[in-house]
Coordinates of C-alpha atoms in Angstrom, one line a residue:
Chain A
M1 CA 77.9 -35.2 12.5
I2 CA 74.6 -34.9 11.0
P3 CA 71.7 -35.0 13.5
K4 CA 69.2 -37.8 13.2
V5 CA 66.5 -35.3 12.9
N6 CA 68.3 -33.6 9.7
L7 CA 68.5 -37.2 8.2
D8 CA 65.0 -37.9 8.5
R9 CA 64.3 -34.7 6.9
F10 CA 66.8 -35.2 4.1
F11 CA 64.8 -38.7 3.3
L12 CA 61.5 -37.3 3.6
R13 CA 62.6 -34.8 0.7
I14 CA 63.8 -37.5 -1.5
G15 CA 60.5 -39.3 -0.8
S16 CA 58.5 -36.2 -1.6
C17 CA 60.8 -35.6 -4.8
T18 CA 60.1 -39.3 -6.0
I19 CA 56.4 -38.5 -5.2
Y20 CA 56.7 -35.6 -7.4
L21 CA 58.6 -37.0 -10.2
G22 CA 56.1 -39.9 -10.0
V23 CA 53.1 -37.3 -10.3
M24 CA 55.2 -35.3 -13.1
G25 CA 55.3 -39.0 -15.0
S26 CA 51.6 -39.5 -14.8
M27 CA 51.0 -35.9 -15.8
S28 CA 50.9 -36.1 -19.5
A29 CA 47.9 -38.8 -19.0
I30 CA 46.0 -36.5 -16.9
N31 CA 46.8 -33.4 -18.7
A32 CA 43.6 -32.9 -20.2
K33 CA 41.9 -33.6 -16.8
R34 CA 44.2 -31.1 -15.2
L35 CA 43.7 -28.4 -17.6
Q36 CA 39.8 -29.0 -17.2
E37 CA 40.3 -28.4 -13.2
L38 CA 42.3 -25.2 -14.0
Q39 CA 39.3 -23.8 -15.9
T40 CA 36.7 -24.7 -13.3
T41 CA 39.0 -23.4 -10.0
K42 CA 39.9 -19.9 -12.0
P43 CA 36.4 -18.6 -12.0
K44 CA 35.3 -20.0 -8.5
K45 CA 38.4 -17.9 -7.1
K46 CA 37.2 -14.9 -8.9
F47 CA 33.7 -15.5 -7.4
Q48 CA 34.9 -15.9 -4.3
S49 CA 36.7 -12.5 -4.7
Y50 CA 33.9 -11.1 -6.2
F51 CA 31.5 -12.1 -3.3
L52 CA 34.2 -10.8 -0.7
A53 CA 34.6 -7.3 -2.6
N54 CA 30.7 -7.2 -2.3
K55 CA 30.2 -8.9 0.9
W56 CA 28.3 -5.8 2.4
L57 CA 25.9 -5.5 0.0
Y58 CA 25.1 -9.5 -0.3
I59 CA 24.9 -9.0 4.1
M60 CA 22.5 -5.7 3.4
L61 CA 20.0 -8.1 1.8
I62 CA 19.8 -10.5 4.5
P63 CA 17.2 -8.7 6.7
G64 CA 15.1 -7.9 3.8
L65 CA 15.0 -11.4 2.6
T66 CA 14.4 -12.8 5.7
F67 CA 11.3 -11.0 6.4
L68 CA 10.4 -11.6 2.8
F69 CA 10.9 -15.4 3.6
I70 CA 8.9 -15.4 6.5
F71 CA 6.0 -13.2 6.2
H72 CA 5.4 -13.8 2.1
Y73 CA 6.7 -17.0 1.5
I74 CA 5.8 -19.2 4.4
P75 CA 2.1 -18.3 4.1
M76 CA 2.4 -19.1 0.6
Y77 CA 3.4 -22.7 1.9
G78 CA 0.6 -22.7 4.0
I79 CA -1.8 -22.6 1.2
I80 CA -1.5 -26.5 1.3
I81 CA -4.3 -26.0 4.2
A82 CA -6.6 -25.6 1.1
F83 CA -5.7 -29.3 0.2
K84 CA -6.3 -30.8 3.9
D85 CA -8.9 -30.6 6.3
F86 CA -7.1 -28.6 8.4
N87 CA -7.2 -28.7 12.3
V88 CA -5.9 -26.0 14.3
V89 CA -5.1 -28.6 17.2
K90 CA -3.3 -31.1 14.7
G91 CA -1.5 -28.4 13.0
I92 CA -0.7 -28.1 9.3
F93 CA 1.6 -31.2 8.8
N94 CA -0.7 -33.9 11.1
S95 CA -4.0 -32.4 9.1
P96 CA -5.3 -35.3 6.8
W97 CA -5.2 -34.4 3.1
V98 CA -8.5 -34.2 1.4
G99 CA -7.2 -33.3 -2.2
L100 CA -9.4 -30.9 -4.2
E101 CA -12.7 -31.7 -1.8
N102 CA -12.7 -28.1 -0.8
F103 CA -12.4 -26.7 -4.0
K104 CA -15.3 -28.9 -5.2
Y105 CA -17.3 -27.8 -2.5
L106 CA -16.6 -24.2 -3.5
F107 CA -17.5 -24.6 -7.1
K108 CA -20.8 -26.4 -5.9
S109 CA -21.8 -23.9 -3.4
K110 CA -24.1 -20.7 -4.4
D111 CA -22.1 -18.4 -2.6
F112 CA -19.1 -18.8 -4.9
Y113 CA -21.2 -17.5 -7.5
I114 CA -22.6 -14.6 -5.8
I115 CA -19.1 -13.3 -4.4
L116 CA -17.6 -13.8 -8.1
R117 CA -20.3 -11.7 -9.5
N118 CA -20.1 -9.2 -7.1
S119 CA -16.3 -9.2 -7.0
V120 CA -16.3 -8.9 -11.1
S121 CA -19.4 -6.3 -11.4
I122 CA -18.0 -3.9 -8.2
S123 CA -14.7 -3.5 -10.0
L124 CA -16.2 -3.1 -13.5
L125 CA -18.1 -0.3 -11.8
R126 CA -15.2 1.2 -10.1
M127 CA -13.2 0.9 -13.4
F128 CA -16.2 2.3 -15.7
W129 CA -16.7 5.6 -13.4
G130 CA -13.5 5.9 -11.3
F131 CA -10.9 5.6 -14.2
P132 CA -11.8 8.6 -16.2
V133 CA -11.9 10.7 -13.3
P134 CA -8.2 11.3 -12.7
I135 CA -7.6 11.7 -16.4
I136 CA -10.0 14.5 -16.5
L137 CA -8.7 16.0 -13.2
A138 CA -5.1 16.0 -14.6
L139 CA -6.4 17.7 -17.9
M140 CA -7.9 20.2 -15.9
L141 CA -4.7 21.0 -13.6
N142 CA -2.4 21.1 -16.5
E143 CA -4.7 24.1 -17.9
V144 CA -4.3 26.1 -14.7
R145 CA -1.7 28.8 -15.4
H146 CA -1.5 30.3 -12.0
I147 CA 1.0 28.2 -9.8
H148 CA -0.2 28.9 -6.4
Y149 CA -3.5 28.0 -7.5
K150 CA -2.7 24.6 -8.9
K151 CA -0.6 23.8 -6.1
T152 CA -3.5 24.8 -3.6
I153 CA -5.9 23.0 -5.4
Q154 CA -3.3 19.7 -5.5
T155 CA -2.6 19.7 -2.1
I156 CA -6.5 19.6 -1.2
L157 CA -7.1 16.8 -3.7
Y158 CA -4.3 14.6 -2.2
I159 CA -6.0 15.1 1.2
P160 CA -8.3 12.0 1.2
H161 CA -5.8 9.4 -0.2
F162 CA -4.1 9.8 3.3
I163 CA -7.2 9.2 5.4
S164 CA -8.1 6.0 6.8
W165 CA -11.2 4.3 5.3
V166 CA -12.4 3.8 9.0
V167 CA -12.4 7.5 9.1
I168 CA -14.2 8.0 5.8
V169 CA -16.9 5.2 6.3
G170 CA -17.5 6.8 9.9
I171 CA -18.0 10.1 8.1
I172 CA -20.3 8.5 5.7
Y173 CA -22.1 6.6 8.3
N174 CA -23.0 9.7 9.9
F175 CA -24.0 11.7 6.9
L176 CA -26.3 8.9 5.7
S177 CA -27.9 8.4 9.1
P178 CA -31.6 8.3 8.6
S179 CA -32.1 10.0 11.8
T180 CA -29.5 12.5 12.2
G181 CA -27.6 12.1 8.8
I182 CA -27.2 15.4 6.7
V183 CA -27.9 13.8 3.6
N184 CA -31.5 13.0 5.1
Y185 CA -31.7 16.5 6.6
I186 CA -31.7 17.7 3.2
I187 CA -34.1 15.2 1.8
K188 CA -36.3 15.6 4.6
S189 CA -36.3 19.5 4.1
L190 CA -37.0 19.1 0.6
G191 CA -40.3 17.0 1.8
G192 CA -38.7 13.7 0.7
E193 CA -38.6 10.6 3.3
A194 CA -35.6 9.4 4.8
I195 CA -33.6 6.7 3.3
A196 CA -31.3 4.2 4.7
F197 CA -28.7 4.1 2.1
L198 CA -26.4 1.6 3.6
Q199 CA -28.8 -0.8 4.5
D200 CA -30.4 -0.5 0.9
E201 CA -29.2 -2.9 -1.9
R202 CA -30.3 -0.4 -4.9
Y203 CA -27.9 2.2 -3.3
F204 CA -25.1 0.5 -1.7
R205 CA -22.8 0.1 -4.7
S206 CA -23.1 3.4 -6.0
I207 CA -22.2 4.5 -2.5
L208 CA -19.0 2.3 -2.4
V209 CA -18.2 3.4 -6.2
I210 CA -18.7 7.2 -5.4
S211 CA -16.7 7.2 -2.0
D212 CA -13.9 5.2 -3.7
I213 CA -14.0 7.9 -6.6
W214 CA -13.7 10.7 -3.8
K215 CA -10.9 9.0 -1.9
E216 CA -8.7 8.4 -4.7
S217 CA -9.3 10.1 -7.9
G218 CA -6.9 13.3 -6.6
W219 CA -4.0 10.9 -5.8
G220 CA -4.6 9.3 -9.1
T221 CA -3.6 12.4 -11.0
I222 CA -0.2 12.4 -10.0
I223 CA 0.9 9.7 -12.5
Y224 CA -1.0 11.5 -15.4
L225 CA 0.7 14.8 -14.6
A226 CA 3.9 13.1 -14.8
A227 CA 3.4 12.1 -18.2
I228 CA 1.6 15.4 -19.3
S229 CA 5.0 17.2 -18.0
G230 CA 6.8 14.8 -20.1
I231 CA 5.2 15.9 -23.4
D232 CA 7.3 18.2 -25.6
E233 CA 6.7 21.9 -25.5
C234 CA 7.3 22.2 -29.0
L235 CA 4.2 20.4 -30.0
Y236 CA 2.0 23.0 -28.4
E237 CA 4.0 25.9 -29.9
A238 CA 3.3 24.3 -33.4
A239 CA -0.5 24.0 -32.5
I240 CA -0.7 27.7 -31.2
I241 CA 0.7 28.8 -34.7
D242 CA -1.7 26.5 -36.6
G243 CA -4.5 28.5 -34.8
A244 CA -5.5 25.7 -32.3
T245 CA -7.9 26.5 -29.8
R246 CA -7.3 25.3 -26.2
L247 CA -9.8 23.0 -26.4
Q248 CA -8.1 21.4 -29.7
R249 CA -4.9 21.7 -27.9
I250 CA -6.1 19.2 -25.4
R251 CA -7.7 17.1 -28.0
Y252 CA -5.0 16.9 -30.2
V253 CA -1.7 17.2 -28.3
T254 CA -2.4 16.3 -24.5
I255 CA -4.4 13.6 -24.6
P256 CA -2.5 11.4 -27.5
G257 CA 0.6 12.5 -25.4
I258 CA -1.0 10.6 -22.4
A259 CA -2.6 8.0 -24.4
S260 CA 0.1 5.3 -23.7
T261 CA 0.2 5.8 -20.0
I262 CA -3.9 5.7 -20.0
I263 CA -3.8 2.3 -22.0
V264 CA -1.0 0.7 -19.7
L265 CA -3.0 1.9 -16.5
L266 CA -5.8 0.5 -17.8
I267 CA -4.6 -2.6 -19.0
L268 CA -3.0 -3.3 -15.4
R269 CA -6.4 -2.0 -13.8
S270 CA -8.2 -4.8 -15.8
G271 CA -5.6 -7.3 -14.1
S272 CA -6.9 -6.8 -10.6
I273 CA -10.3 -7.2 -11.5
L274 CA -10.7 -9.8 -8.9
R275 CA -9.4 -7.6 -6.2
N276 CA -11.6 -5.2 -4.7
G277 CA -9.6 -4.8 -1.3
F278 CA -11.1 -5.3 2.1
E279 CA -11.2 -2.6 4.5
Q280 CA -13.8 -0.6 2.4
I281 CA -16.3 -3.0 1.8
F282 CA -16.1 -4.7 5.0
L283 CA -16.2 -1.5 7.0
M284 CA -19.5 -0.4 5.0
Y285 CA -21.3 -3.5 4.5
S286 CA -24.0 -5.7 6.6
P287 CA -25.9 -8.5 6.2
L288 CA -28.8 -6.7 4.7
V289 CA -26.6 -6.1 1.5
Y290 CA -24.5 -9.3 1.4
D291 CA -26.5 -10.1 -1.9
V292 CA -24.6 -7.2 -3.7
A293 CA -21.5 -6.3 -1.6
D294 CA -19.8 -9.8 -0.4
V295 CA -16.5 -10.0 -2.5
F296 CA -14.0 -12.6 -2.1
E297 CA -11.9 -10.6 0.4
T298 CA -14.9 -10.3 2.7
Y299 CA -16.3 -14.0 2.1
T300 CA -12.5 -15.4 2.9
Y301 CA -12.8 -13.7 6.5
R302 CA -16.1 -14.3 7.5
V303 CA -16.0 -17.9 6.7
G304 CA -12.5 -18.6 7.6
L305 CA -12.2 -16.4 11.0
R306 CA -15.6 -16.2 12.2
E307 CA -16.8 -19.6 11.3
G308 CA -13.8 -21.2 11.6
R309 CA -13.6 -23.3 8.1
F310 CA -10.0 -22.5 7.6
S311 CA -9.5 -25.0 4.9
Y312 CA -12.4 -23.7 2.9
A313 CA -11.6 -20.0 3.6
T314 CA -8.1 -20.9 2.1
A315 CA -9.3 -22.6 -1.1
V316 CA -11.4 -19.4 -1.7
G317 CA -8.6 -17.3 -1.0
M318 CA -6.2 -19.3 -3.2
F319 CA -8.7 -19.4 -6.1
Q320 CA -8.9 -15.7 -5.8
S321 CA -4.9 -15.4 -5.8
L322 CA -4.4 -17.9 -8.6
V323 CA -6.6 -16.4 -10.8
G324 CA -5.7 -13.1 -10.2
L325 CA -2.0 -14.2 -10.8
I326 CA -3.0 -15.3 -14.1
L327 CA -4.7 -12.2 -15.1
I328 CA -2.2 -9.7 -13.8
W329 CA 0.8 -11.8 -15.5
T330 CA -1.1 -11.6 -18.8
T331 CA -2.1 -7.8 -18.5
N332 CA 1.4 -7.3 -17.6
R333 CA 2.3 -9.1 -20.4
L334 CA -0.1 -7.1 -22.8
S335 CA 1.3 -3.6 -21.6
R336 CA 4.6 -4.4 -22.2
K337 CA 3.6 -5.1 -25.7
F338 CA 2.7 -1.2 -25.7
G339 CA 6.3 -0.7 -24.9
E340 CA 5.6 1.2 -21.7
G341 CA 7.4 -1.7 -19.7
G342 CA 4.5 -2.7 -17.7
L343 CA 4.9 -3.0 -13.7
W344 CA 7.9 -4.9 -13.6
Chain B
M1 CA 6.6 29.1 -22.1
K2 CA 2.9 29.1 -21.5
K3 CA 2.8 33.1 -21.1
R4 CA 3.4 33.4 -25.1
R5 CA 0.0 31.9 -25.4
P6 CA -2.5 34.6 -27.1
V7 CA -5.4 35.6 -24.6
T8 CA -8.5 35.5 -26.2
A9 CA -12.1 36.0 -25.3
G10 CA -12.7 32.3 -25.6
S11 CA -9.5 31.4 -23.5
V12 CA -10.7 33.5 -20.7
V13 CA -14.0 31.8 -20.6
F14 CA -12.4 28.5 -20.6
D15 CA -10.4 29.6 -17.8
I16 CA -13.1 30.6 -15.6
I17 CA -15.1 27.2 -16.0
I18 CA -11.7 25.3 -15.4
Y19 CA -10.9 27.5 -12.4
G20 CA -14.5 27.2 -11.1
L21 CA -14.8 23.6 -11.6
L22 CA -11.4 22.6 -9.8
A23 CA -12.7 24.8 -7.1
L24 CA -15.9 23.1 -6.4
I25 CA -14.3 19.8 -6.6
A26 CA -11.8 20.9 -4.0
A27 CA -14.9 22.3 -2.1
C28 CA -16.1 18.8 -2.2
M29 CA -13.1 17.0 -0.9
L30 CA -12.8 19.9 2.2
Y31 CA -16.5 20.1 3.1
P32 CA -17.1 16.7 5.2
F33 CA -13.9 17.7 7.3
L34 CA -15.2 21.2 8.0
N35 CA -18.6 19.7 8.6
V36 CA -17.1 17.4 10.9
I37 CA -14.9 19.7 12.9
A38 CA -17.3 22.6 13.1
V39 CA -19.7 20.1 14.8
S40 CA -17.6 18.6 16.9
I41 CA -16.4 21.8 18.7
S42 CA -19.8 23.2 18.6
D43 CA -22.9 23.0 21.0
Y44 CA -25.5 20.2 20.1
S45 CA -28.3 22.7 19.4
S46 CA -26.5 24.6 17.1
Y47 CA -25.9 21.5 15.0
L48 CA -30.0 20.5 15.3
K49 CA -30.4 24.3 13.9
N50 CA -27.9 23.9 10.8
P51 CA -26.3 20.0 10.5
L52 CA -24.7 21.5 7.6
R53 CA -22.7 23.8 8.9
I54 CA -18.8 24.3 8.4
L55 CA -18.6 27.3 10.9
P56 CA -18.8 26.1 14.6
G57 CA -21.8 27.4 15.9
K58 CA -21.7 28.1 19.9
L59 CA -18.2 26.8 21.0
D60 CA -18.2 23.8 23.5
F61 CA -15.1 21.5 23.6
S62 CA -16.8 19.2 26.3
A63 CA -16.7 16.3 23.6
F64 CA -12.9 16.7 23.2
E65 CA -12.7 16.9 27.2
Y66 CA -14.7 13.6 27.3
V67 CA -12.9 11.8 24.7
F68 CA -9.7 12.6 26.1
S69 CA -10.8 11.5 29.7
S70 CA -11.3 8.3 28.5
S71 CA -8.5 5.5 29.3
L72 CA -9.3 3.6 26.3
I73 CA -8.6 6.4 24.1
L74 CA -5.3 7.2 25.9
S75 CA -4.2 3.4 25.3
S76 CA -5.0 3.3 21.6
Y77 CA -3.2 6.4 21.0
R78 CA -0.2 4.8 22.6
N79 CA -0.8 1.6 21.0
T80 CA -0.8 3.1 17.3
I81 CA 2.0 5.6 18.0
I82 CA 4.1 2.5 19.1
I83 CA 3.2 0.6 16.1
T84 CA 3.8 3.8 13.5
I85 CA 7.1 5.0 14.8
G86 CA 8.6 1.5 15.3
G87 CA 6.9 0.0 12.3
T88 CA 8.3 3.0 9.8
L89 CA 11.6 2.9 11.6
I90 CA 12.0 -1.1 10.9
S91 CA 10.2 -0.8 7.4
L92 CA 12.5 2.3 6.3
T93 CA 15.6 0.5 7.7
L94 CA 14.7 -2.9 5.6
T95 CA 13.8 -1.1 2.5
I96 CA 17.2 1.3 2.4
L97 CA 19.2 -1.8 3.0
T98 CA 17.2 -3.8 0.3
A99 CA 17.3 -1.3 -2.0
Y100 CA 20.7 -0.3 -2.2
P101 CA 22.2 -3.7 -3.1
L102 CA 19.3 -4.4 -5.9
S103 CA 20.4 -1.0 -7.5
K104 CA 23.8 -2.0 -8.3
K105 CA 23.7 -3.0 -11.9
H106 CA 26.6 -5.5 -11.5
L107 CA 25.2 -7.2 -8.6
K108 CA 25.2 -10.9 -9.0
G109 CA 22.0 -12.7 -8.4
K110 CA 20.2 -9.4 -8.4
R111 CA 17.5 -10.4 -11.2
A112 CA 16.5 -13.8 -9.2
I113 CA 16.3 -11.6 -5.8
M114 CA 14.1 -8.9 -7.5
N115 CA 11.5 -11.7 -8.9
L116 CA 11.4 -13.1 -5.6
F117 CA 10.1 -9.7 -4.2
I118 CA 7.8 -9.2 -7.5
F119 CA 6.4 -12.3 -7.4
S120 CA 5.4 -11.4 -3.4
M121 CA 3.3 -8.5 -4.8
L122 CA 1.4 -10.7 -7.1
F123 CA 0.4 -13.9 -5.1
S124 CA 0.0 -14.1 -1.5
G125 CA -0.8 -16.9 0.6
G126 CA -3.9 -15.0 1.6
I127 CA -5.7 -14.5 5.1
I128 CA -5.8 -17.7 6.8
P129 CA -2.3 -18.7 6.5
S130 CA -1.1 -15.4 7.6
F131 CA -3.5 -15.6 10.5
Y132 CA -2.0 -19.1 11.1
L133 CA 1.6 -18.1 10.9
I134 CA 1.0 -15.1 13.2
R135 CA -0.6 -17.5 15.7
S136 CA 2.4 -20.0 15.3
L137 CA 4.5 -17.3 16.5
K138 CA 2.7 -16.6 19.4
L139 CA 2.7 -12.8 18.2
L140 CA -1.7 -12.8 18.2
D141 CA -2.4 -10.0 20.8
T142 CA 0.8 -8.4 20.6
L143 CA 1.8 -4.9 18.9
W144 CA 4.3 -7.2 16.9
A145 CA 1.7 -8.7 14.9
L146 CA 0.7 -5.4 13.6
I147 CA 4.4 -3.9 13.1
L148 CA 6.2 -7.2 11.7
P149 CA 4.1 -8.4 8.6
G150 CA 4.0 -5.0 7.0
T151 CA 7.5 -4.0 7.0
I152 CA 8.6 -5.1 3.7
S153 CA 7.0 -3.9 0.7
A154 CA 8.1 -4.7 -2.9
Y155 CA 6.6 -1.7 -4.4
N156 CA 8.4 0.6 -2.0
I157 CA 11.9 -1.3 -2.4
I158 CA 11.4 -0.8 -6.2
L159 CA 10.5 3.0 -6.0
M160 CA 13.8 3.3 -3.3
K161 CA 16.0 1.3 -6.0
N162 CA 15.1 3.2 -9.0
F163 CA 16.0 6.4 -6.8
F164 CA 19.2 5.1 -6.1
S165 CA 20.1 3.8 -9.7
S166 CA 19.3 7.5 -10.7
L167 CA 22.5 8.8 -8.5
P168 CA 25.4 9.5 -10.3
E169 CA 27.8 6.4 -10.0
S170 CA 30.6 8.6 -10.1
L171 CA 30.1 9.6 -6.8
E172 CA 30.6 6.0 -5.4
E173 CA 33.6 5.4 -7.5
A174 CA 35.6 8.0 -5.9
A175 CA 34.5 7.0 -2.4
K176 CA 35.6 3.4 -3.4
I177 CA 39.0 4.4 -4.8
D178 CA 39.5 6.2 -1.4
G179 CA 38.8 2.9 0.4
A180 CA 35.4 3.2 1.5
S181 CA 32.9 -0.1 2.1
D182 CA 29.6 0.0 0.7
L183 CA 28.2 0.2 4.0
Y184 CA 29.9 3.6 4.8
I185 CA 28.6 4.6 1.3
L186 CA 25.3 4.0 1.8
R187 CA 25.4 6.0 5.1
K188 CA 27.4 8.8 4.1
I189 CA 26.9 9.5 0.7
I190 CA 23.7 7.7 -0.8
I191 CA 20.9 8.5 2.2
P192 CA 21.9 12.0 2.8
L193 CA 21.4 12.4 -1.1
S194 CA 18.2 10.5 -0.9
T195 CA 16.0 12.7 1.3
P196 CA 12.9 13.0 -0.8
I197 CA 12.7 9.7 -1.3
I198 CA 13.1 8.5 2.1
A199 CA 10.6 11.3 3.2
T200 CA 8.2 10.2 0.3
I201 CA 8.4 6.2 1.4
G202 CA 8.6 7.3 5.0
L203 CA 5.5 9.3 4.8
F204 CA 3.7 6.4 2.8
V205 CA 4.6 3.7 5.3
C206 CA 3.8 6.1 8.5
V207 CA 0.4 6.9 7.2
G208 CA -0.2 3.2 6.1
Y209 CA 0.7 2.1 9.7
W210 CA -1.4 4.8 11.2
N211 CA -4.4 4.2 9.0
S212 CA -3.9 0.3 9.5
Y213 CA -7.1 -1.5 10.6
F214 CA -7.6 -5.0 9.1
S215 CA -4.4 -6.4 10.8
A216 CA -5.7 -5.2 13.8
V217 CA -9.1 -7.0 13.0
L218 CA -7.3 -10.2 12.6
Y219 CA -4.9 -10.2 15.3
I220 CA -6.0 -8.2 18.3
R221 CA -8.7 -9.2 20.8
D222 CA -7.6 -7.8 23.9
Q223 CA -8.9 -4.2 24.4
Q224 CA -5.9 -3.0 26.0
K225 CA -4.0 -3.7 22.6
W226 CA -6.6 -2.0 20.5
T227 CA -5.3 0.8 17.9
L228 CA -7.2 4.0 17.5
Q229 CA -8.8 2.8 14.1
L230 CA -10.4 -0.2 15.8
L231 CA -11.5 1.9 18.7
L232 CA -12.8 4.7 16.3
R233 CA -14.8 2.0 14.2
E234 CA -16.3 0.5 17.7
I235 CA -17.2 4.0 18.8
I236 CA -18.9 4.8 15.3
M237 CA -20.9 1.6 15.3
S238 CA -22.2 1.7 18.9
A239 CA -25.4 3.6 19.4
N240 CA -24.2 5.1 22.8
T241 CA -20.7 5.9 23.5
Q242 CA -20.5 3.9 26.8
L243 CA -17.2 2.0 25.6
L244 CA -15.3 5.3 26.2
S245 CA -16.2 5.4 29.6
S246 CA -15.2 2.1 30.8
G247 CA -12.9 2.5 33.3
G248 CA -12.3 6.1 32.7
N249 CA -12.2 8.7 34.8
L250 CA -15.0 11.0 33.6
A251 CA -14.5 13.3 36.4
E252 CA -17.4 16.0 36.5
I253 CA -18.8 15.8 32.9
S254 CA -21.8 13.6 32.7
K255 CA -21.9 11.5 29.6
D256 CA -25.7 12.3 29.2
A257 CA -24.7 15.8 28.6
I258 CA -23.3 15.3 25.4
P259 CA -25.0 13.7 22.3
P260 CA -23.4 10.8 20.7
Q261 CA -22.8 12.4 17.4
T262 CA -20.4 15.2 18.9
I263 CA -18.5 12.4 20.5
K264 CA -18.1 10.4 17.3
Y265 CA -17.2 13.5 15.4
A266 CA -14.6 14.5 18.3
T267 CA -13.2 10.8 18.2
L268 CA -13.0 11.5 14.2
I269 CA -10.9 14.4 14.5
V270 CA -8.5 13.0 17.1
V271 CA -8.0 10.1 14.8
V272 CA -7.3 12.4 11.9
L273 CA -5.6 15.2 13.0
P274 CA -1.9 14.1 13.6
I275 CA -2.1 12.9 9.7
L276 CA -3.6 16.4 8.8
C277 CA -0.8 17.9 10.9
V278 CA 2.4 16.2 9.3
Y279 CA 0.7 16.3 5.9
P280 CA 1.1 19.7 4.5
F281 CA 5.0 19.5 5.7
L282 CA 6.0 16.4 3.7
Q283 CA 3.8 17.3 0.8
K284 CA 6.4 19.1 -0.9
Y285 CA 8.6 16.2 -0.7
F286 CA 6.6 13.6 -2.1
V287 CA 5.3 14.6 -5.2
K288 CA 8.7 14.9 -6.4
G289 CA 9.6 11.5 -4.9
M290 CA 6.9 9.9 -6.7
M291 CA 7.8 11.5 -9.9
L292 CA 11.6 10.6 -9.3
G293 CA 10.8 7.3 -8.2
A294 CA 8.5 6.4 -11.1
V295 CA 11.2 7.0 -13.7
K296 CA 11.6 3.9 -15.7
G297 CA 9.0 1.9 -13.3

């Protein structure tokens, strides 16, 4: 006796067989389609297995990407504040759109031209006076033959880079103080009159540039020293055989050897001509010197967070970021043309 | 190699000039610190006698006693230490975790992710949207506001990634064949081999947190949450140093006895000292790390 259940199974089998046959019958018709399917599913499986094999690599990326998204890309979205009449109570979504109103206001205001002029001229001054210093220092360091002397000097030269602007400006304030500062002590003991350097428009930018050189030049030598160490020693040997003096060796071997590095750094530096950084200027300036010292960063902070004009300040910041982006992108392409790879 | 160069009279003069100039420049770098240290540990009358001193006159540490007796300085010190240690640990972890997958040549989607990071270096939302974000996350007036936004830096990731790529692939392949997972390889092989770059970036990040001032200006109002840099700034700018004595137990030291300048200098030293103490130990690492990381930038 065949149990009922088995009979059922038997018919089921026949049924599925017919279906199977039917499918086989229509196979030729959809053959092309199936082939296509096969082709697409195969790489999909491959990708899945690839992903599984490397799952840890992708998992490792998650925290970094999350932080990047939250702290860099959400603020970028927040830039739409610049196109709104932003109100803290209403929030970003509910504040009314105003189009380019904030930008129109910006370009009409006198402030804009003052900060643009200051930003550009301060970074040009920094570039003109500050750019050659690390190169010269690196060339000098390279001529030192006593390794311990060289190491000691380097250690000292790098220190200021690690000191905060708050500390350095604190020292500057005290050194330049008209009543107790040592600079005015020297001026007075030489019979001069005390000068309030930081409150004087004539001196402010010079102090800015000099303190910047003092802080960053030593650190800046690292990249040039690395470039110099890459110069082939044979070139020097050949120069010596040709009777070149040490100055001539610097002039005809070392400098040409690091020329491409110099050019690339110069190009990239000019790409950030609108950026002056916030801290140094913010810590050193005062209303008395706003006319020569106010730059995009400090202006954005003042009108935005001190005066509460969020939308306008965002527009100012956005102008700076956008022009900065275009500049740095262009200069990076330029530096790639010089065959040095640029920043990225 | 350089020993074989001929020694001439001109060369000796050249050496003297170079060595002398470098010594002079190094002296310019050190002078302000020496002067500040000397003044802060001297009696004020010796400052008035010779303000340019680099050697202390009559020793007097009362300025330091005064500074350390202030509760505000202690709380600022604590806050700065918290953000420095916390920030460095989080940042290093994130940087290593992100840089390792990106150092794999075969990783699919690597290019796009790199571009996301690079773009974040070139363009930013600016001060106001960042401020608004921190405000919306309810992080204003918390130390998290000083730690979190700075943890991911595309620049550090690129440095780290370049170092990882320079390590020989055969090491990892051998471990892979033995069945090690990527996480295991990173922990047991890559990280131990990468101490120079980890020390370098760790130093940068650590110093960055210790010195950070702008984010504290933006996000911190509460005096209890102040960092050292913020406090130092307020002390430098104030005509007197009353700020320090608020709520502090000043014991027997009368504040009129110590001139403000000495106190300011003592505070400067207190802020800089930890950096100057750590610096010489890490210095040997960071130049090496910088150069290795810069290869094929």
